[in-house]
PDB file of C-alpha atoms in Angstrom:
ATOM      1  CA  UNK A 392       0.000   0.000   0.000  1.00 70.00           C
ATOM      2  CA  UNK A 393       0.879   3.647  -0.269  1.00 80.00           C
ATOM      3  CA  UNK A 394       3.363   4.751   2.376  1.00 91.00           C
ATOM      4  CA  UNK A 395       4.055   8.294   3.467  1.00 95.00           C
ATOM      5  CA  UNK A 396       7.150   8.906   5.554  1.00 96.00           C
ATOM      6  CA  UNK A 397       7.559  12.008   7.695  1.00 97.00           C
ATOM      7  CA  UNK A 398      10.692  13.167   9.463  1.00 97.00           C
ATOM      8  CA  UNK A 399      11.495  14.091  12.167  1.00 98.00           C
ATOM      9  CA  UNK A 400       8.907  12.569  14.461  1.00 97.00           C
ATOM     10  CA  UNK A 401       9.757  14.930  17.262  1.00 97.00           C
ATOM     11  CA  UNK A 402      11.628  18.200  17.431  1.00 98.00           C
ATOM     12  CA  UNK A 403      12.305  20.696  20.170  1.00 97.00           C
ATOM     13  CA  UNK A 404      13.612  24.095  19.164  1.00 96.00           C
ATOM     14  CA  UNK A 405      14.182  27.467  20.693  1.00 97.00           C
ATOM     15  CA  UNK A 406      11.957  30.410  20.008  1.00 97.00           C
ATOM     16  CA  UNK A 407      13.085  32.321  16.933  1.00 97.00           C
ATOM     17  CA  UNK A 408      14.686  29.417  15.147  1.00 97.00           C
ATOM     18  CA  UNK A 409      13.403  27.607  12.058  1.00 97.00           C
ATOM     19  CA  UNK A 410      12.429  23.972  11.732  1.00 98.00           C
ATOM     20  CA  UNK A 411      12.119  21.917   8.560  1.00 98.00           C
ATOM     21  CA  UNK A 412       9.822  18.908   8.323  1.00 98.00           C
ATOM     22  CA  UNK A 413      10.104  16.453   5.436  1.00 97.00           C
ATOM     23  CA  UNK A 414       7.321  14.396   3.915  1.00 96.00           C
ATOM     24  CA  UNK A 415       8.068  11.662   1.412  1.00 96.00           C
ATOM     25  CA  UNK A 416       5.855   9.348  -0.589  1.00 93.00           C
ATOM     26  CA  UNK A 417       7.852   6.116  -0.607  1.00 93.00           C
ATOM     27  CA  UNK A 418       6.150   3.971  -3.214  1.00 88.00           C
ATOM     28  CA  UNK A 419       4.165   6.369  -5.332  1.00 89.00           C
ATOM     29  CA  UNK A 420       4.455   9.784  -6.893  1.00 89.00           C
ATOM     30  CA  UNK A 421       2.394  12.513  -5.316  1.00 88.00           C
ATOM     31  CA  UNK A 422       1.700  15.635  -7.323  1.00 84.00           C
ATOM     32  CA  UNK A 423      -0.238  16.953  -4.351  1.00 89.00           C
ATOM     33  CA  UNK A 424       0.506  16.664  -0.655  1.00 93.00           C
ATOM     34  CA  UNK A 425      -1.403  18.147   2.224  1.00 94.00           C
ATOM     35  CA  UNK A 426      -0.120  19.624   5.467  1.00 97.00           C
ATOM     36  CA  UNK A 427      -2.251  19.517   8.592  1.00 96.00           C
ATOM     37  CA  UNK A 428      -1.816  20.841  12.097  1.00 97.00           C
ATOM     38  CA  UNK A 429      -3.497  19.466  15.172  1.00 96.00           C
ATOM     39  CA  UNK A 430      -3.536  20.991  18.623  1.00 94.00           C
ATOM     40  CA  UNK A 431      -4.224  18.742  21.634  1.00 90.00           C
ATOM     41  CA  UNK A 432      -7.777  17.417  21.738  1.00 87.00           C
ATOM     42  CA  UNK A 433      -8.696  19.390  18.626  1.00 90.00           C
ATOM     43  CA  UNK A 434      -9.563  18.461  15.065  1.00 90.00           C
ATOM     44  CA  UNK A 435      -7.221  18.175  12.131  1.00 92.00           C
ATOM     45  CA  UNK A 436      -6.797  21.559  10.514  1.00 93.00           C
ATOM     46  CA  UNK A 437      -5.663  21.767   6.903  1.00 94.00           C
ATOM     47  CA  UNK A 438      -2.872  24.304   6.619  1.00 96.00           C
ATOM     48  CA  UNK A 439      -1.937  24.118   2.983  1.00 95.00           C
ATOM     49  CA  UNK A 440      -1.961  22.072  -0.176  1.00 93.00           C
ATOM     50  CA  UNK A 441       1.454  21.449  -1.633  1.00 91.00           C
ATOM     51  CA  UNK A 442       1.666  21.184  -5.408  1.00 87.00           C
ATOM     52  CA  UNK A 443       4.702  19.757  -7.166  1.00 86.00           C
ATOM     53  CA  UNK A 444       6.447  22.377  -9.232  1.00 85.00           C
ATOM     54  CA  UNK A 445       4.213  25.252  -8.224  1.00 87.00           C
ATOM     55  CA  UNK A 446       3.303  27.390  -5.263  1.00 90.00           C
ATOM     56  CA  UNK A 447       1.422  25.930  -2.354  1.00 93.00           C
ATOM     57  CA  UNK A 448      -2.156  26.912  -1.660  1.00 93.00           C
ATOM     58  CA  UNK A 449      -2.643  28.091   1.903  1.00 95.00           C
ATOM     59  CA  UNK A 450      -5.837  27.968   3.912  1.00 94.00           C
ATOM     60  CA  UNK A 451      -7.290  31.174   5.249  1.00 94.00           C
ATOM     61  CA  UNK A 452      -5.460  32.385   8.307  1.00 94.00           C
ATOM     62  CA  UNK A 453      -2.257  30.447   7.635  1.00 95.00           C
ATOM     63  CA  UNK A 454       0.730  32.723   7.075  1.00 94.00           C
ATOM     64  CA  UNK A 455       2.559  31.657   3.941  1.00 93.00           C
ATOM     65  CA  UNK A 456       5.709  33.553   4.936  1.00 95.00           C
ATOM     66  CA  UNK A 457       5.843  31.730   8.243  1.00 96.00           C
ATOM     67  CA  UNK A 458       5.049  28.246   6.982  1.00 97.00           C
ATOM     68  CA  UNK A 459       7.190  27.774   3.896  1.00 96.00           C
ATOM     69  CA  UNK A 460       6.275  24.839   1.726  1.00 95.00           C
ATOM     70  CA  UNK A 461       8.468  23.424  -1.002  1.00 92.00           C
ATOM     71  CA  UNK A 462       7.358  20.557  -3.227  1.00 90.00           C
ATOM     72  CA  UNK A 463      10.367  20.202  -5.475  1.00 84.00           C
ATOM     73  CA  UNK A 464       9.844  16.616  -6.567  1.00 90.00           C
ATOM     74  CA  UNK A 465       7.028  14.126  -6.974  1.00 90.00           C
ATOM     75  CA  UNK A 466       8.037  12.345  -3.779  1.00 93.00           C
ATOM     76  CA  UNK A 467       9.107  15.098  -1.417  1.00 94.00           C
ATOM     77  CA  UNK A 468       7.408  18.064   0.195  1.00 95.00           C
ATOM     78  CA  UNK A 469       8.899  20.099   3.005  1.00 96.00           C
ATOM     79  CA  UNK A 470       7.341  22.422   5.542  1.00 97.00           C
ATOM     80  CA  UNK A 471       9.582  24.973   7.212  1.00 97.00           C
ATOM     81  CA  UNK A 472       8.304  26.754  10.274  1.00 98.00           C
ATOM     82  CA  UNK A 473      10.237  29.998  10.298  1.00 97.00           C
ATOM     83  CA  UNK A 474      10.956  32.050  13.405  1.00 97.00           C
ATOM     84  CA  UNK A 475       9.078  29.571  15.516  1.00 97.00           C
ATOM     85  CA  UNK A 476       7.261  30.706  18.645  1.00 97.00           C
ATOM     86  CA  UNK A 477       5.758  28.715  21.496  1.00 97.00           C
ATOM     87  CA  UNK A 478       2.291  29.073  19.971  1.00 96.00           C
ATOM     88  CA  UNK A 479       3.545  27.124  16.952  1.00 97.00           C
ATOM     89  CA  UNK A 480       4.002  24.090  19.170  1.00 97.00           C
ATOM     90  CA  UNK A 481       1.687  21.491  17.687  1.00 97.00           C
ATOM     91  CA  UNK A 482       1.422  18.174  15.891  1.00 97.00           C
ATOM     92  CA  UNK A 483       2.127  18.602  12.167  1.00 98.00           C
ATOM     93  CA  UNK A 484       1.001  15.855   9.816  1.00 98.00           C
ATOM     94  CA  UNK A 485       1.488  15.481   6.086  1.00 97.00           C
ATOM     95  CA  UNK A 486      -0.556  13.337   3.759  1.00 95.00           C
ATOM     96  CA  UNK A 487      -0.825  12.345   0.134  1.00 92.00           C
ATOM     97  CA  UNK A 488      -2.905  10.113  -2.075  1.00 83.00           C
ATOM     98  CA  UNK A 489      -1.683   7.839  -4.810  1.00 78.00           C
ATOM     99  CA  UNK A 490      -2.795   9.269  -8.167  1.00 72.00           C
ATOM    100  CA  UNK A 491      -5.267   6.555  -9.147  1.00 67.00           C
ATOM    101  CA  UNK A 492      -8.384   8.650  -9.329  1.00 65.00           C
ATOM    102  CA  UNK A 493     -11.026  10.178  -7.109  1.00 64.00           C
ATOM    103  CA  UNK A 494     -11.338   7.024  -5.011  1.00 78.00           C
ATOM    104  CA  UNK A 495      -7.771   7.115  -3.731  1.00 84.00           C
ATOM    105  CA  UNK A 496      -7.662   7.646   0.029  1.00 89.00           C
ATOM    106  CA  UNK A 497      -5.311   9.978   1.823  1.00 91.00           C
ATOM    107  CA  UNK A 498      -2.372   8.315   3.508  1.00 93.00           C
ATOM    108  CA  UNK A 499      -0.805  10.091   6.428  1.00 96.00           C
ATOM    109  CA  UNK A 500       2.734  10.352   7.633  1.00 97.00           C
ATOM    110  CA  UNK A 501       3.402   9.588  11.291  1.00 97.00           C
ATOM    111  CA  UNK A 502       3.410  13.257  12.177  1.00 97.00           C
ATOM    112  CA  UNK A 503       5.935  15.616  13.728  1.00 98.00           C
ATOM    113  CA  UNK A 504       5.486  16.879  17.238  1.00 98.00           C
ATOM    114  CA  UNK A 505       7.006  20.328  17.440  1.00 98.00           C
ATOM    115  CA  UNK A 506       7.776  21.925  20.770  1.00 98.00           C
ATOM    116  CA  UNK A 507       9.056  25.485  20.785  1.00 97.00           C
ATOM    117  CA  UNK A 508      10.638  26.594  24.036  1.00 97.00           C
TER     118      UNK A 508
ATOM    119  CA  UNK B 449     -18.692  25.549   1.932  1.00 68.00           C
ATOM    120  CA  UNK B 450     -18.400  21.811   2.044  1.00 72.00           C
ATOM    121  CA  UNK B 451     -18.971  20.400   5.517  1.00 89.00           C
ATOM    122  CA  UNK B 452     -18.679  17.057   7.199  1.00 94.00           C
ATOM    123  CA  UNK B 453     -20.354  16.667  10.563  1.00 95.00           C
ATOM    124  CA  UNK B 454     -19.873  14.113  13.302  1.00 95.00           C
ATOM    125  CA  UNK B 455     -21.000  13.872  16.881  1.00 90.00           C
ATOM    126  CA  UNK B 456     -17.889  14.678  18.913  1.00 86.00           C
ATOM    127  CA  UNK B 457     -18.788  12.222  21.657  1.00 86.00           C
ATOM    128  CA  UNK B 458     -17.446  10.715  23.724  1.00 93.00           C
ATOM    129  CA  UNK B 459     -19.353   7.628  22.738  1.00 96.00           C
ATOM    130  CA  UNK B 460     -18.984   4.991  25.410  1.00 97.00           C
ATOM    131  CA  UNK B 461     -19.840   1.349  24.768  1.00 97.00           C
ATOM    132  CA  UNK B 462     -19.137  -1.769  26.820  1.00 98.00           C
ATOM    133  CA  UNK B 463     -16.649  -4.309  25.554  1.00 98.00           C
ATOM    134  CA  UNK B 464     -18.263  -6.712  23.114  1.00 98.00           C
ATOM    135  CA  UNK B 465     -21.026  -4.308  22.078  1.00 98.00           C
ATOM    136  CA  UNK B 466     -21.585  -2.706  18.695  1.00 98.00           C
ATOM    137  CA  UNK B 467     -20.318   0.845  18.324  1.00 97.00           C
ATOM    138  CA  UNK B 468     -22.147   2.981  15.782  1.00 97.00           C
ATOM    139  CA  UNK B 469     -20.472   6.097  14.444  1.00 98.00           C
ATOM    140  CA  UNK B 470     -22.298   8.522  12.195  1.00 97.00           C
ATOM    141  CA  UNK B 471     -21.331  11.181   9.704  1.00 97.00           C
ATOM    142  CA  UNK B 472     -23.246  13.550   7.454  1.00 96.00           C
ATOM    143  CA  UNK B 473     -21.878  15.614   4.601  1.00 95.00           C
ATOM    144  CA  UNK B 474     -23.150  18.632   2.749  1.00 92.00           C
ATOM    145  CA  UNK B 475     -21.669  18.256  -0.749  1.00 87.00           C
ATOM    146  CA  UNK B 476     -24.139  16.201  -2.737  1.00 87.00           C
ATOM    147  CA  UNK B 477     -21.623  15.410  -5.491  1.00 85.00           C
ATOM    148  CA  UNK B 478     -19.157  13.734  -3.107  1.00 86.00           C
ATOM    149  CA  UNK B 479     -17.772  10.573  -4.624  1.00 86.00           C
ATOM    150  CA  UNK B 480     -15.745   8.708  -2.036  1.00 92.00           C
ATOM    151  CA  UNK B 481     -15.929   8.272   1.694  1.00 95.00           C
ATOM    152  CA  UNK B 482     -13.376   7.155   4.223  1.00 96.00           C
ATOM    153  CA  UNK B 483     -13.134   6.313   7.881  1.00 97.00           C
ATOM    154  CA  UNK B 484      -9.894   6.908   9.737  1.00 97.00           C
ATOM    155  CA  UNK B 485      -8.928   5.948  13.258  1.00 98.00           C
ATOM    156  CA  UNK B 486      -6.667   8.220  15.262  1.00 97.00           C
ATOM    157  CA  UNK B 487      -5.160   7.152  18.548  1.00 97.00           C
ATOM    158  CA  UNK B 488      -4.151   9.879  20.953  1.00 94.00           C
ATOM    159  CA  UNK B 489      -0.835  11.390  19.911  1.00 93.00           C
ATOM    160  CA  UNK B 490      -0.733   9.504  16.612  1.00 96.00           C
ATOM    161  CA  UNK B 491      -1.622  10.348  13.045  1.00 97.00           C
ATOM    162  CA  UNK B 492      -4.816   9.050  11.410  1.00 97.00           C
ATOM    163  CA  UNK B 493      -4.832   5.607   9.829  1.00 96.00           C
ATOM    164  CA  UNK B 494      -7.243   4.468   7.154  1.00 95.00           C
ATOM    165  CA  UNK B 495      -9.614   1.715   8.222  1.00 96.00           C
ATOM    166  CA  UNK B 496     -12.423   1.727   5.666  1.00 95.00           C
ATOM    167  CA  UNK B 497     -13.384   3.248   2.351  1.00 95.00           C
ATOM    168  CA  UNK B 498     -16.756   3.132   0.610  1.00 96.00           C
ATOM    169  CA  UNK B 499     -17.897   4.471  -2.724  1.00 93.00           C
ATOM    170  CA  UNK B 500     -21.305   2.953  -3.474  1.00 94.00           C
ATOM    171  CA  UNK B 501     -24.593   2.981  -1.627  1.00 96.00           C
ATOM    172  CA  UNK B 502     -25.040   0.101   0.764  1.00 96.00           C
ATOM    173  CA  UNK B 503     -22.852  -1.779   3.176  1.00 97.00           C
ATOM    174  CA  UNK B 504     -19.212  -2.765   2.988  1.00 97.00           C
ATOM    175  CA  UNK B 505     -17.794  -5.169   5.529  1.00 97.00           C
ATOM    176  CA  UNK B 506     -14.185  -5.715   6.537  1.00 96.00           C
ATOM    177  CA  UNK B 507     -13.679  -7.899   9.568  1.00 97.00           C
ATOM    178  CA  UNK B 508     -15.382  -6.314  12.552  1.00 98.00           C
ATOM    179  CA  UNK B 509     -15.980  -3.093  10.647  1.00 98.00           C
ATOM    180  CA  UNK B 510     -18.956  -2.273   8.429  1.00 98.00           C
ATOM    181  CA  UNK B 511     -19.268   0.992   6.548  1.00 98.00           C
ATOM    182  CA  UNK B 512     -22.701   2.084   5.367  1.00 98.00           C
ATOM    183  CA  UNK B 513     -23.372   4.741   2.756  1.00 97.00           C
ATOM    184  CA  UNK B 514     -26.622   6.438   1.817  1.00 97.00           C
ATOM    185  CA  UNK B 515     -25.974   9.107  -0.785  1.00 95.00           C
ATOM    186  CA  UNK B 516     -29.619  10.192  -0.948  1.00 95.00           C
ATOM    187  CA  UNK B 517     -29.517  11.046   2.747  1.00 95.00           C
ATOM    188  CA  UNK B 518     -25.889  12.222   2.551  1.00 95.00           C
ATOM    189  CA  UNK B 519     -25.046   9.925   5.400  1.00 96.00           C
ATOM    190  CA  UNK B 520     -22.222   7.502   6.071  1.00 97.00           C
ATOM    191  CA  UNK B 521     -21.726   5.380   9.147  1.00 97.00           C
ATOM    192  CA  UNK B 522     -19.248   2.954  10.652  1.00 98.00           C
ATOM    193  CA  UNK B 523     -20.253  -0.011  12.765  1.00 98.00           C
ATOM    194  CA  UNK B 524     -17.705  -1.770  14.929  1.00 98.00           C
ATOM    195  CA  UNK B 525     -18.828  -5.182  16.095  1.00 98.00           C
ATOM    196  CA  UNK B 526     -17.484  -6.895  19.211  1.00 98.00           C
ATOM    197  CA  UNK B 527     -15.887  -3.643  20.330  1.00 98.00           C
ATOM    198  CA  UNK B 528     -12.582  -3.979  22.149  1.00 97.00           C
ATOM    199  CA  UNK B 529     -10.815  -1.555  24.497  1.00 97.00           C
ATOM    200  CA  UNK B 530      -8.152  -1.249  21.771  1.00 97.00           C
ATOM    201  CA  UNK B 531     -10.821   0.318  19.549  1.00 98.00           C
ATOM    202  CA  UNK B 532     -10.886   3.328  21.870  1.00 97.00           C
ATOM    203  CA  UNK B 533      -9.788   6.194  19.646  1.00 97.00           C
ATOM    204  CA  UNK B 534     -11.114   9.122  17.669  1.00 97.00           C
ATOM    205  CA  UNK B 535     -12.783   8.157  14.409  1.00 98.00           C
ATOM    206  CA  UNK B 536     -12.617  10.627  11.550  1.00 97.00           C
ATOM    207  CA  UNK B 537     -14.999  10.659   8.636  1.00 96.00           C
ATOM    208  CA  UNK B 538     -13.539  12.015   5.385  1.00 95.00           C
ATOM    209  CA  UNK B 539     -15.297  12.850   2.156  1.00 93.00           C
ATOM    210  CA  UNK B 540     -13.746  13.418  -1.240  1.00 88.00           C
ATOM    211  CA  UNK B 541     -15.476  15.396  -3.958  1.00 74.00           C
ATOM    212  CA  UNK B 542     -15.507  14.806  -7.647  1.00 59.00           C
ATOM    213  CA  UNK B 543     -12.377  16.856  -8.173  1.00 58.00           C
ATOM    214  CA  UNK B 544     -10.113  14.173  -6.852  1.00 56.00           C
ATOM    215  CA  UNK B 545      -7.938  15.958  -4.325  1.00 66.00           C
ATOM    216  CA  UNK B 546     -10.652  17.636  -2.304  1.00 76.00           C
ATOM    217  CA  UNK B 547     -10.762  15.845   1.023  1.00 87.00           C
ATOM    218  CA  UNK B 548     -12.889  17.251   3.804  1.00 90.00           C
ATOM    219  CA  UNK B 549     -12.622  15.812   7.298  1.00 93.00           C
ATOM    220  CA  UNK B 550     -15.187  15.779  10.038  1.00 94.00           C
ATOM    221  CA  UNK B 551     -14.189  16.811  13.566  1.00 94.00           C
ATOM    222  CA  UNK B 552     -14.087  13.185  14.703  1.00 95.00           C
ATOM    223  CA  UNK B 553     -16.004  11.122  17.234  1.00 96.00           C
ATOM    224  CA  UNK B 554     -14.185   9.946  20.326  1.00 96.00           C
ATOM    225  CA  UNK B 555     -15.026   6.323  21.113  1.00 97.00           C
ATOM    226  CA  UNK B 556     -14.387   4.773  24.488  1.00 97.00           C
ATOM    227  CA  UNK B 557     -14.812   1.015  24.862  1.00 97.00           C
ATOM    228  CA  UNK B 558     -15.154   0.107  28.509  1.00 96.00           C
ATOM    229  CA  UNK B 559     -13.706  -3.221  29.685  1.00 94.00           C
TER     230      UNK B 559
END
């Protein structure tokens, strides 16, 4: 089945620094990947849609200059949280679907737990 | 705006009982429907998909779809404490990459 790998699984950084999270589709090519954020006991919130070879589409309220997304190849998308602050501490999850039509489910990476101190 | 609604719960059922999770969606042209399970602190994992009206069974899980009523449900038979998790309903429209997730229903199976 389709496998999405996300790295790192956990990161602790100091306020003001930047953190890069990688998302890879291991056995399929993903022209589109999705980045979600989830705060404790809350729902998944879509942050942005990452499109290979073009600019990402951000959801309303998500700062594109703060959450930089790069989808440079069909198997890799990265999310960089720039100038991180404690309020950015959250669980970040990427996902992708194998391009076999409208019935393809989303497969999720294992998520990255970001803690900003 | 496309919406997917679920009762947030918690839904508590005794071990061995049937758990019934419900989901409604607003976009009438939705094509595919998925149920995900999310354990606390983990990412969602796909457990069922359904595309046609009716029932689809996979082990202890049965997904039911009624497109006329814009309703999809998940039944878990012989519920186990390990089934305790949040269950997310997801709907995909006819554009392909247009997934909308419900807020999830928290299920607690009591031993």
